[in-house]
CSV table of C-alpha atoms and ligand atoms in Angstrom, one decimal:
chain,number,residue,atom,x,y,z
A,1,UNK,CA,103.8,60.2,-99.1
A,2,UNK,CA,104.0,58.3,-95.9
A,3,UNK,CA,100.7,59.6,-94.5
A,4,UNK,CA,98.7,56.5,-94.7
A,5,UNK,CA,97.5,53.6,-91.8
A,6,UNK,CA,95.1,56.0,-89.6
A,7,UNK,CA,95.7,53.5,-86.8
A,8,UNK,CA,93.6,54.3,-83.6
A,9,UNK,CA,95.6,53.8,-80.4
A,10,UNK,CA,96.5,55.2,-77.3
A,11,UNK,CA,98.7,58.2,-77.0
A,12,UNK,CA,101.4,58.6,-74.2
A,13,UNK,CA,101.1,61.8,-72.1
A,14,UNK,CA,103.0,62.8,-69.3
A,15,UNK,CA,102.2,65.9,-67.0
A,16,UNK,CA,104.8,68.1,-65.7
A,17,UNK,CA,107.4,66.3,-67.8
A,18,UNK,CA,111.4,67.3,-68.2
A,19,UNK,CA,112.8,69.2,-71.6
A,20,UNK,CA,116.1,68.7,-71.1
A,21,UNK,CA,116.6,65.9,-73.3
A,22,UNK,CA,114.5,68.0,-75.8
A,23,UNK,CA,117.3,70.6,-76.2
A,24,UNK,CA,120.9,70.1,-77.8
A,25,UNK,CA,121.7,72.3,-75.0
A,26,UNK,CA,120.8,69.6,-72.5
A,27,UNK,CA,119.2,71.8,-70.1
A,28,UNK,CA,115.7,74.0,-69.7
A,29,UNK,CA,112.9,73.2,-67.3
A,30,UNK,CA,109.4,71.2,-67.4
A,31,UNK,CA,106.2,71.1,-69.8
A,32,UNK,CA,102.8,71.0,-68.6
A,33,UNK,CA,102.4,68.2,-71.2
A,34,UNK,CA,104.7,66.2,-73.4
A,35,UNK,CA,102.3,64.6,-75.8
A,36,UNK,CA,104.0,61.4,-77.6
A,37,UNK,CA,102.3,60.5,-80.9
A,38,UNK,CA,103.2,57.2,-82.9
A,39,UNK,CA,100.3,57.5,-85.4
A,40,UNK,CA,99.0,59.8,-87.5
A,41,UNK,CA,95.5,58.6,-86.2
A,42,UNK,CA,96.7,59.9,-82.4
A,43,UNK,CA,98.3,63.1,-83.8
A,44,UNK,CA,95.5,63.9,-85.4
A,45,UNK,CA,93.1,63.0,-82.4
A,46,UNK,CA,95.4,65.0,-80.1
A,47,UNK,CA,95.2,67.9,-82.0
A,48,UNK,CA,91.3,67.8,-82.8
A,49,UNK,CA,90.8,68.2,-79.1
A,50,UNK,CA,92.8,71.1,-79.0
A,51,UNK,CA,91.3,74.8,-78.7
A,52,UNK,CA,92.3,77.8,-80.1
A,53,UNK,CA,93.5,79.1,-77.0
A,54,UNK,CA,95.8,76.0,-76.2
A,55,UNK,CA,99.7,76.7,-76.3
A,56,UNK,CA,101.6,73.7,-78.3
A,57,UNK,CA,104.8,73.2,-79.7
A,58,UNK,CA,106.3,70.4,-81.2
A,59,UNK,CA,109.7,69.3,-80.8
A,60,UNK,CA,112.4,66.9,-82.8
A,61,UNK,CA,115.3,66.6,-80.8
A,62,UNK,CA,115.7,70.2,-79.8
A,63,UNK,CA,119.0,71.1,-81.9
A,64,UNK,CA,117.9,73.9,-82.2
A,65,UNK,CA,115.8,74.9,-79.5
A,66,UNK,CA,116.9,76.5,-76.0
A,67,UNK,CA,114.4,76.1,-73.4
A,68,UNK,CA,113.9,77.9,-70.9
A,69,UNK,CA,114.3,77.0,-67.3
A,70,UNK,CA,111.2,78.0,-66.2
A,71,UNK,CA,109.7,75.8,-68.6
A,72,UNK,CA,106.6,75.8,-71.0
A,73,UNK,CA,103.3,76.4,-70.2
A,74,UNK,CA,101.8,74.3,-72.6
A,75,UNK,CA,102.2,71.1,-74.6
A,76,UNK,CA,105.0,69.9,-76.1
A,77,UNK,CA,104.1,66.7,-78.8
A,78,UNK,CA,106.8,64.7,-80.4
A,79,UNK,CA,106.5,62.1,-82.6
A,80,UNK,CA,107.9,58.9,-82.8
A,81,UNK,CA,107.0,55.5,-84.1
A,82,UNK,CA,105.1,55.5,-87.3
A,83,UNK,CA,106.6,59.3,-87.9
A,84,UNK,CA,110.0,58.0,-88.3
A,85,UNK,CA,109.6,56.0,-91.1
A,86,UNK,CA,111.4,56.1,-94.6
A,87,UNK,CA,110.9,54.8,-97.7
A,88,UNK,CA,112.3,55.4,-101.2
A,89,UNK,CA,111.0,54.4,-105.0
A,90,UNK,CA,113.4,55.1,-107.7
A,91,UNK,CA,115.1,59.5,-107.1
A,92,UNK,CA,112.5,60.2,-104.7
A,93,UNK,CA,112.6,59.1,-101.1
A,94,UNK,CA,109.8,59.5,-98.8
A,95,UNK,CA,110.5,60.1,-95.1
A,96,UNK,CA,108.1,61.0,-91.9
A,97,UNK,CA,109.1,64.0,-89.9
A,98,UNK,CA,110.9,62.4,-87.0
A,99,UNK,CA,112.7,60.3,-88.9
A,100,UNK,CA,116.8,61.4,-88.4
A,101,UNK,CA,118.4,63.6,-91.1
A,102,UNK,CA,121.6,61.9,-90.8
A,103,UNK,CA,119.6,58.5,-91.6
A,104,UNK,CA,118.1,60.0,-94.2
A,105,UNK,CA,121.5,61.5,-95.8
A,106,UNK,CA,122.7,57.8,-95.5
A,107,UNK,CA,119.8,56.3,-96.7
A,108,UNK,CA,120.6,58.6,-100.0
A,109,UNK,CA,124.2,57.6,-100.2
A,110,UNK,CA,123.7,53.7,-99.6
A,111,UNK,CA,120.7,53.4,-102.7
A,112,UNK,CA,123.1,55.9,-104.6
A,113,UNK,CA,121.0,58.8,-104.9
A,114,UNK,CA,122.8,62.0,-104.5
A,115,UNK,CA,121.4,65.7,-103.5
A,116,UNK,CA,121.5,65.4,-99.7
A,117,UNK,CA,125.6,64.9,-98.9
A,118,UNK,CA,125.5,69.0,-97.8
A,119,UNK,CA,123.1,67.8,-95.0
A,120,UNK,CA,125.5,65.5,-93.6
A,121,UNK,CA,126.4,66.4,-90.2
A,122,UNK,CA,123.5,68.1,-89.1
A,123,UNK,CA,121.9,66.5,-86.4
A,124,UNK,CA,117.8,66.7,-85.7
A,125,UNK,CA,114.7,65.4,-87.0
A,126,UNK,CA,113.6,65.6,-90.8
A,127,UNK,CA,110.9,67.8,-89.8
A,128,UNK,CA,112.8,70.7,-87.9
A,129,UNK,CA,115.0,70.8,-91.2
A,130,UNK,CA,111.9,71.7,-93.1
A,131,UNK,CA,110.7,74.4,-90.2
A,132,UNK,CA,113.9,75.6,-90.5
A,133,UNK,CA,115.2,75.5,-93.7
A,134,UNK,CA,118.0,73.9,-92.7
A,135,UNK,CA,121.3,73.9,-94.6
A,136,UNK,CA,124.5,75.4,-95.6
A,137,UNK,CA,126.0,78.1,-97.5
A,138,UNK,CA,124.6,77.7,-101.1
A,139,UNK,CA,122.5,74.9,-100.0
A,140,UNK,CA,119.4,74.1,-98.3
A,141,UNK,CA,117.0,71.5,-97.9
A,142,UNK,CA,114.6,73.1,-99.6
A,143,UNK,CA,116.4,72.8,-102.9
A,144,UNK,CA,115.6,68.9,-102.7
A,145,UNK,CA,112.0,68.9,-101.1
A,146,UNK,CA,109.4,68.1,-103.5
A,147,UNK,CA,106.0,68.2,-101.1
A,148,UNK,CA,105.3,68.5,-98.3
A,149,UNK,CA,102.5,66.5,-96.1
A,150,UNK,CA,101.3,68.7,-93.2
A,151,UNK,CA,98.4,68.6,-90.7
A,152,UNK,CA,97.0,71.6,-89.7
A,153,UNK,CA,96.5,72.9,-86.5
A,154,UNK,CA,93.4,73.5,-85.1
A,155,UNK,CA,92.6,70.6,-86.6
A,156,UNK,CA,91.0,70.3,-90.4
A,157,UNK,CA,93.2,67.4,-91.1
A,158,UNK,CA,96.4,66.0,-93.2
A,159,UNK,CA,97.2,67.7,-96.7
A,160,UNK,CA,100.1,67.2,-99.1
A,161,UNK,CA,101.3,70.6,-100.5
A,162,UNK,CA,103.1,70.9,-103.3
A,163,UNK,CA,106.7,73.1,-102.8
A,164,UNK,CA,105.1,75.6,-104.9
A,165,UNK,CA,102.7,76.0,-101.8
A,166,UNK,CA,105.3,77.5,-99.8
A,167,UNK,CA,107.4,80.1,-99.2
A,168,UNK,CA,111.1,79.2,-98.0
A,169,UNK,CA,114.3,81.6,-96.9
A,170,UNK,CA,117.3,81.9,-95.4
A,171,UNK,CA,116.4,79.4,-92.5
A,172,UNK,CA,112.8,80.5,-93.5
A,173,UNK,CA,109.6,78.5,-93.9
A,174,UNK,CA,106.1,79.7,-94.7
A,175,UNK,CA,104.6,76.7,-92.4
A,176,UNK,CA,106.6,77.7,-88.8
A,177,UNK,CA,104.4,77.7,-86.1
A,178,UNK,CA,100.9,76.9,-88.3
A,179,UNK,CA,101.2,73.5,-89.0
A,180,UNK,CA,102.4,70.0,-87.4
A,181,UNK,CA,105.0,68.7,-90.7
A,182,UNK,CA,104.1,65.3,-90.9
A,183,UNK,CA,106.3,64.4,-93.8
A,184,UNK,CA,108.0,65.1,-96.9
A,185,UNK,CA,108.9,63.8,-100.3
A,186,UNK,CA,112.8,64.2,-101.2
A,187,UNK,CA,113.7,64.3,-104.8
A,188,UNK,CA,117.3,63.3,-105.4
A,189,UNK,CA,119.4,61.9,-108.4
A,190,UNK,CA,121.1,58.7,-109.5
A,191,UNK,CA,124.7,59.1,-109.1
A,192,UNK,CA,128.0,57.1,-108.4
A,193,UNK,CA,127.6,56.0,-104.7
A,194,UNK,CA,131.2,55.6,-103.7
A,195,UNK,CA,131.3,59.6,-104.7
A,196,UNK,CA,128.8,60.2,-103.1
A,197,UNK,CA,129.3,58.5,-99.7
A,198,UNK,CA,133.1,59.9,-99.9
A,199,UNK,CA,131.0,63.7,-100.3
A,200,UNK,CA,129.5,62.7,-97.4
A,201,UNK,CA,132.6,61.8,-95.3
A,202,UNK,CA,134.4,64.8,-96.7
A,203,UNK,CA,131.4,67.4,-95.0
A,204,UNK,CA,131.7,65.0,-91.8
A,205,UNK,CA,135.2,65.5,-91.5
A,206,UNK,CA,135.6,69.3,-92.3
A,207,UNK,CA,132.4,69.5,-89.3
A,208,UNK,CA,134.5,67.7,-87.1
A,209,UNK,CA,137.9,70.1,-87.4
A,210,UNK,CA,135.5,73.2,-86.8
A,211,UNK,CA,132.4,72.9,-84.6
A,212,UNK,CA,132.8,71.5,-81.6
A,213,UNK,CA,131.3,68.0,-81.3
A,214,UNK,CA,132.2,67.3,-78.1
A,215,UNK,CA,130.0,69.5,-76.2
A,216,UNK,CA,126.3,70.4,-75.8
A,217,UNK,CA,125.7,72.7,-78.4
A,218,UNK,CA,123.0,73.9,-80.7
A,219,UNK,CA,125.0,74.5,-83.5
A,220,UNK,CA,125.0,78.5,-85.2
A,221,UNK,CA,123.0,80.9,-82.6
A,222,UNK,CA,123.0,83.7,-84.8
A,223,UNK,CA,122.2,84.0,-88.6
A,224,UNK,CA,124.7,85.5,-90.9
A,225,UNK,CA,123.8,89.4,-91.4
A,226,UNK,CA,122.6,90.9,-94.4
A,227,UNK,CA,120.6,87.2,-95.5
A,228,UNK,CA,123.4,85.3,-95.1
A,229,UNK,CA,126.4,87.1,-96.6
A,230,UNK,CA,128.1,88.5,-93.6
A,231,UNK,CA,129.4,85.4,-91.1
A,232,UNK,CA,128.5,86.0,-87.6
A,233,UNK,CA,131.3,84.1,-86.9
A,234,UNK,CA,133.5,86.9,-88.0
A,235,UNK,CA,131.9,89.7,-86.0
A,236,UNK,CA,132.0,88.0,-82.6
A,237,UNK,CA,135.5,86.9,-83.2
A,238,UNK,CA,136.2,90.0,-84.1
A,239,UNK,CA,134.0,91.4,-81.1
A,240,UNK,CA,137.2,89.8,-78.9
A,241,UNK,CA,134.5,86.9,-77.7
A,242,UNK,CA,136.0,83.5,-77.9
A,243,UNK,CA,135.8,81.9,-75.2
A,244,UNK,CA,134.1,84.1,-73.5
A,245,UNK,CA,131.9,82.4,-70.8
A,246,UNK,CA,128.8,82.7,-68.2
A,247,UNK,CA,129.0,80.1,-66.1
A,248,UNK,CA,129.3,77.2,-67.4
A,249,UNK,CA,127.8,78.7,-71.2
A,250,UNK,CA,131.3,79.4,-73.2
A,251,UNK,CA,131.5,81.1,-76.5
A,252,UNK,CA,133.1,78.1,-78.2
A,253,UNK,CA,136.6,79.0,-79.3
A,254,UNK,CA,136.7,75.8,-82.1
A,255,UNK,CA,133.6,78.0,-83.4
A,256,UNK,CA,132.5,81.4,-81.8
A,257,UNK,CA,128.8,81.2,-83.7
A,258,UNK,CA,128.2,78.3,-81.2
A,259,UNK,CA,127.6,78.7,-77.7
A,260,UNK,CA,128.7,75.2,-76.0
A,261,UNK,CA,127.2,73.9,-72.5
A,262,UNK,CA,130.7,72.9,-71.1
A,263,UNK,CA,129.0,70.8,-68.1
A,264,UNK,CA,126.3,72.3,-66.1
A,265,UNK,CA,125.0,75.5,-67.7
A,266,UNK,CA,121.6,76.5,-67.1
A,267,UNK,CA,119.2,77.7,-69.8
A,268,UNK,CA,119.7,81.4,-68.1
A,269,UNK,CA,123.4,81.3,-68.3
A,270,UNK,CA,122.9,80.5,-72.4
A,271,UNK,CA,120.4,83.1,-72.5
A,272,UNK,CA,122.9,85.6,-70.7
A,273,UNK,CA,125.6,84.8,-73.0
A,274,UNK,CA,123.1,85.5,-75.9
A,275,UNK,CA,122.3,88.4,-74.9
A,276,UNK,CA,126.3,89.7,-74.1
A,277,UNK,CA,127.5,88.4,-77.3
A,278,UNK,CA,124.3,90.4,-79.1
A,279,UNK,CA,125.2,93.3,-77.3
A,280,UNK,CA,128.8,93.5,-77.9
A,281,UNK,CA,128.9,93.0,-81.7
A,282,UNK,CA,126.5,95.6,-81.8
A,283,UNK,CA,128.8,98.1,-80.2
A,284,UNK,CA,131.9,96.7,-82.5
A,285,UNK,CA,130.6,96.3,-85.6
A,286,UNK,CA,127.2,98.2,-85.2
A,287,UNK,CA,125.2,95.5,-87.1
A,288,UNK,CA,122.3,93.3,-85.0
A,289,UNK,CA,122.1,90.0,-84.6
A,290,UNK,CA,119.4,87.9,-85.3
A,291,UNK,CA,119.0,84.5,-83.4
A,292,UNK,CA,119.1,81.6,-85.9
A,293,UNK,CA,117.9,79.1,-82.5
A,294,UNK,CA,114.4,78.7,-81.4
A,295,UNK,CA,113.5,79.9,-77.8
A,296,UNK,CA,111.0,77.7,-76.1
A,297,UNK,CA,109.3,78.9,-72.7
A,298,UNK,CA,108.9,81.7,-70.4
A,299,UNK,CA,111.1,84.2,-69.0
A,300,UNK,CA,112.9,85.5,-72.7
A,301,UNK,CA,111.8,88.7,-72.9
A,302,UNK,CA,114.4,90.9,-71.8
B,1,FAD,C1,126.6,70.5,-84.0
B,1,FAD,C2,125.4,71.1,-84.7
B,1,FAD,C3,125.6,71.5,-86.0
B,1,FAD,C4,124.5,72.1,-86.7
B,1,FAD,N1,124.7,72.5,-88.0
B,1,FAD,C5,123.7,73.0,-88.7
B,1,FAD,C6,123.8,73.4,-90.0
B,1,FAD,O1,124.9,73.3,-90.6
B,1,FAD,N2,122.8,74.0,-90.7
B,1,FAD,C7,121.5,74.1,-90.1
B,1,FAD,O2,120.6,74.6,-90.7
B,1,FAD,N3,121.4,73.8,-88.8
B,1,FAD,C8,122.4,73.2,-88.1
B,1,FAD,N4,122.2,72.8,-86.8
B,1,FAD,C9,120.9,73.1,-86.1
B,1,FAD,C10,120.0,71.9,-86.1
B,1,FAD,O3,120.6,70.7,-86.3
B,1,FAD,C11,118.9,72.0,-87.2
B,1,FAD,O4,118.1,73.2,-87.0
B,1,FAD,C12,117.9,70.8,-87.1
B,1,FAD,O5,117.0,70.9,-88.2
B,1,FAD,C13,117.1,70.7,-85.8
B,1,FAD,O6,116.4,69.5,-85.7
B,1,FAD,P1,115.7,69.1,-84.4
B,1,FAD,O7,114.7,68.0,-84.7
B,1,FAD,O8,116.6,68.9,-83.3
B,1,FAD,O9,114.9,70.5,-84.1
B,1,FAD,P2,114.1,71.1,-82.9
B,1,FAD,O10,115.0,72.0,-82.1
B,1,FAD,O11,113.4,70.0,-82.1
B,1,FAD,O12,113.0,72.0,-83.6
B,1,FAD,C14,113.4,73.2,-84.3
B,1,FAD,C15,112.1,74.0,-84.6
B,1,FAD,O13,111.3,73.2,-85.5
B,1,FAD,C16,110.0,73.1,-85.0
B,1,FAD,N5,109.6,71.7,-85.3
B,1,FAD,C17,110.2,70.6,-85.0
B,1,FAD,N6,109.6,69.5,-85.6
B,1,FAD,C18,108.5,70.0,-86.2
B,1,FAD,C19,107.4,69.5,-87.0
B,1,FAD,N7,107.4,68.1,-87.2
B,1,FAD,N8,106.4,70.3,-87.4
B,1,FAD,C20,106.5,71.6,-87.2
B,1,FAD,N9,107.5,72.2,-86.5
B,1,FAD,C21,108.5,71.4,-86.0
B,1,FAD,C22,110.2,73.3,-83.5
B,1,FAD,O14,109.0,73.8,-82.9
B,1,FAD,C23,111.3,74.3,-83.4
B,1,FAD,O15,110.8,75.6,-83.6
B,1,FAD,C24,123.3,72.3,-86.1
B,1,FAD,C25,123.1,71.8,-84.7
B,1,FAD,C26,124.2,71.2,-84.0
B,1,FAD,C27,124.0,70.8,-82.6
């Protein structure tokens, strides 16, 4: 597990700092505190002084996070340098939480290890996949995780649980919210690399034709209904809702499961849109839907 060299340095920490390059959205408002950790020594430190009445978050690149405009009251800690780090021995690769999953998919398919390809295409940090289970129909990356190396927040300190240790779901984890995911082992399998690199190409290129790249976007809002087998994509379409937009927040017509920023949508004009589209297929279809997203900040609650 990468979760060695308890380097002791200083730790960057900006008051009052911008989110919007923290959401796939592009938009949202200001932290009290964006808390950039490099080692696991300043992580650690960072989150000993914590109390148990201090709001945190962390944050990969925010693919799946809307923030709100009104900001958070709080900290926000990212990690970079030593946490995106990866390294592999024989099937099993090892990778640091903020290392990318699309490096680590390619990583797998230049040593020739195969398991990952489904991953390909989903953009974010290897330690919101774990939060979130992330994946695809019949596939997620829980299915290839081996352990797990977390540090706990308030602050006892780094352990390495085994996958036995926790529970996952449909775009479930047992750790979300309790623990800072440091890490994470990868088992994979030998295989032919040229099949597996043209796997990866093939889930790349069906991504392309239907979710729309070119825009903002935090990919699905809403999870499929009734754990997974009903597409939400079917009830807002059905619902009438493509295309249907709030300033400049459009239900994408490529893909009506994704709500796309077309230029300069605020955080509120997503949330609206949300909130219409939630309201609609409920009326049509009667069935409710739950966000898949994560909502960061103040000023959700209606
Ligand atoms: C075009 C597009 C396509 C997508 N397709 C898919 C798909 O097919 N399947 C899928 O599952 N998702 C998909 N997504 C969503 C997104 O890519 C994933 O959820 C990804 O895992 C988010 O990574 P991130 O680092 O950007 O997460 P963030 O939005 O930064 O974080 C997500 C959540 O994880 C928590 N978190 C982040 N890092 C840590 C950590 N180290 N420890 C503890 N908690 C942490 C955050 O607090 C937050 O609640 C897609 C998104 C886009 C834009």
């Amino acid at each position: 597990m990468p979760c060695r060299d308890l380097k002791d340095t200083a730790m960057k920490i900006t008051k009052d700092a911008s989110l919007k390059k923290y959401s796939g959205y592009g938009c949202g408002g200001r932290a009290d505190r964006l808390l950039e950790a490099e080692t696991r020594q300043e992580l650690k430190n960072a989150v000993g002084s914590f109390s148990g009445d201090d709001r945190w978050t962390v944050l990969g690149r925010g693919y799946n996070t809307l923030v709100s405009d009104r900001g958070f009251r709080g900290t926000v800690i990212v990690l970079g340098g030593d946490f995106r780090k990866m390294s592999a021995a024989e099937e099993v690769i090892s990778v640091s939480a903020a290392a990318s999953l699309p490096e680590l998919v390619k990583l797998a398919g230049d040593l020739g290890l195969e398991g990952a390809e489904f991953l390909a295409g989903i953009p974010g940090t290897v330690g919101a996949a774990v939060v979130c289970n992330a994946g695809i129909p019949g596939s997620e990356i829980s299915d290839i995780i081996e352990e797990i190396e977390v540090l706990e927040v308030p602050g006892a300190g780094y352990s390495v649980l085994g996958k036995d240790k926790v529970r996952f779901g449909y775009r479930y984890c047992s750790l979300d919210g309790k623990s800072i995911i440091t890490g994470c082992r990868i088992r994979l399998k030998k295989g032919i690399k040229s099949k597996i690199m043209s796997r990866i190409q093939e889930y790349l290129d069906t991504r392309k034709k239907r979710q729309p790249y070119e825009y903002k976007s935090c990919g699905s809002v809403f999870k499929n209904p009734d754990n997974g087998n009903t597409p939400a994509a079917k009830l807002i379409d059905e619902a009438g809702l493509a295309g249907h937009r709030i300033g400049d927040a459009q239900v994408s017509p490529k893909h009506v499961n994704f709500i796309v920023n077309l230029k300069n949508a605020a955080s509120e004009d997503i949330w609206s849109l949300i909130k219409f589209v939630k309201g609609r297929v409920k009326e049509t279809s009667g069935k409710d839907l739950e966000l898949e997203i994560r909502l960061l900040g103040e000023g959700f609650e209606n």
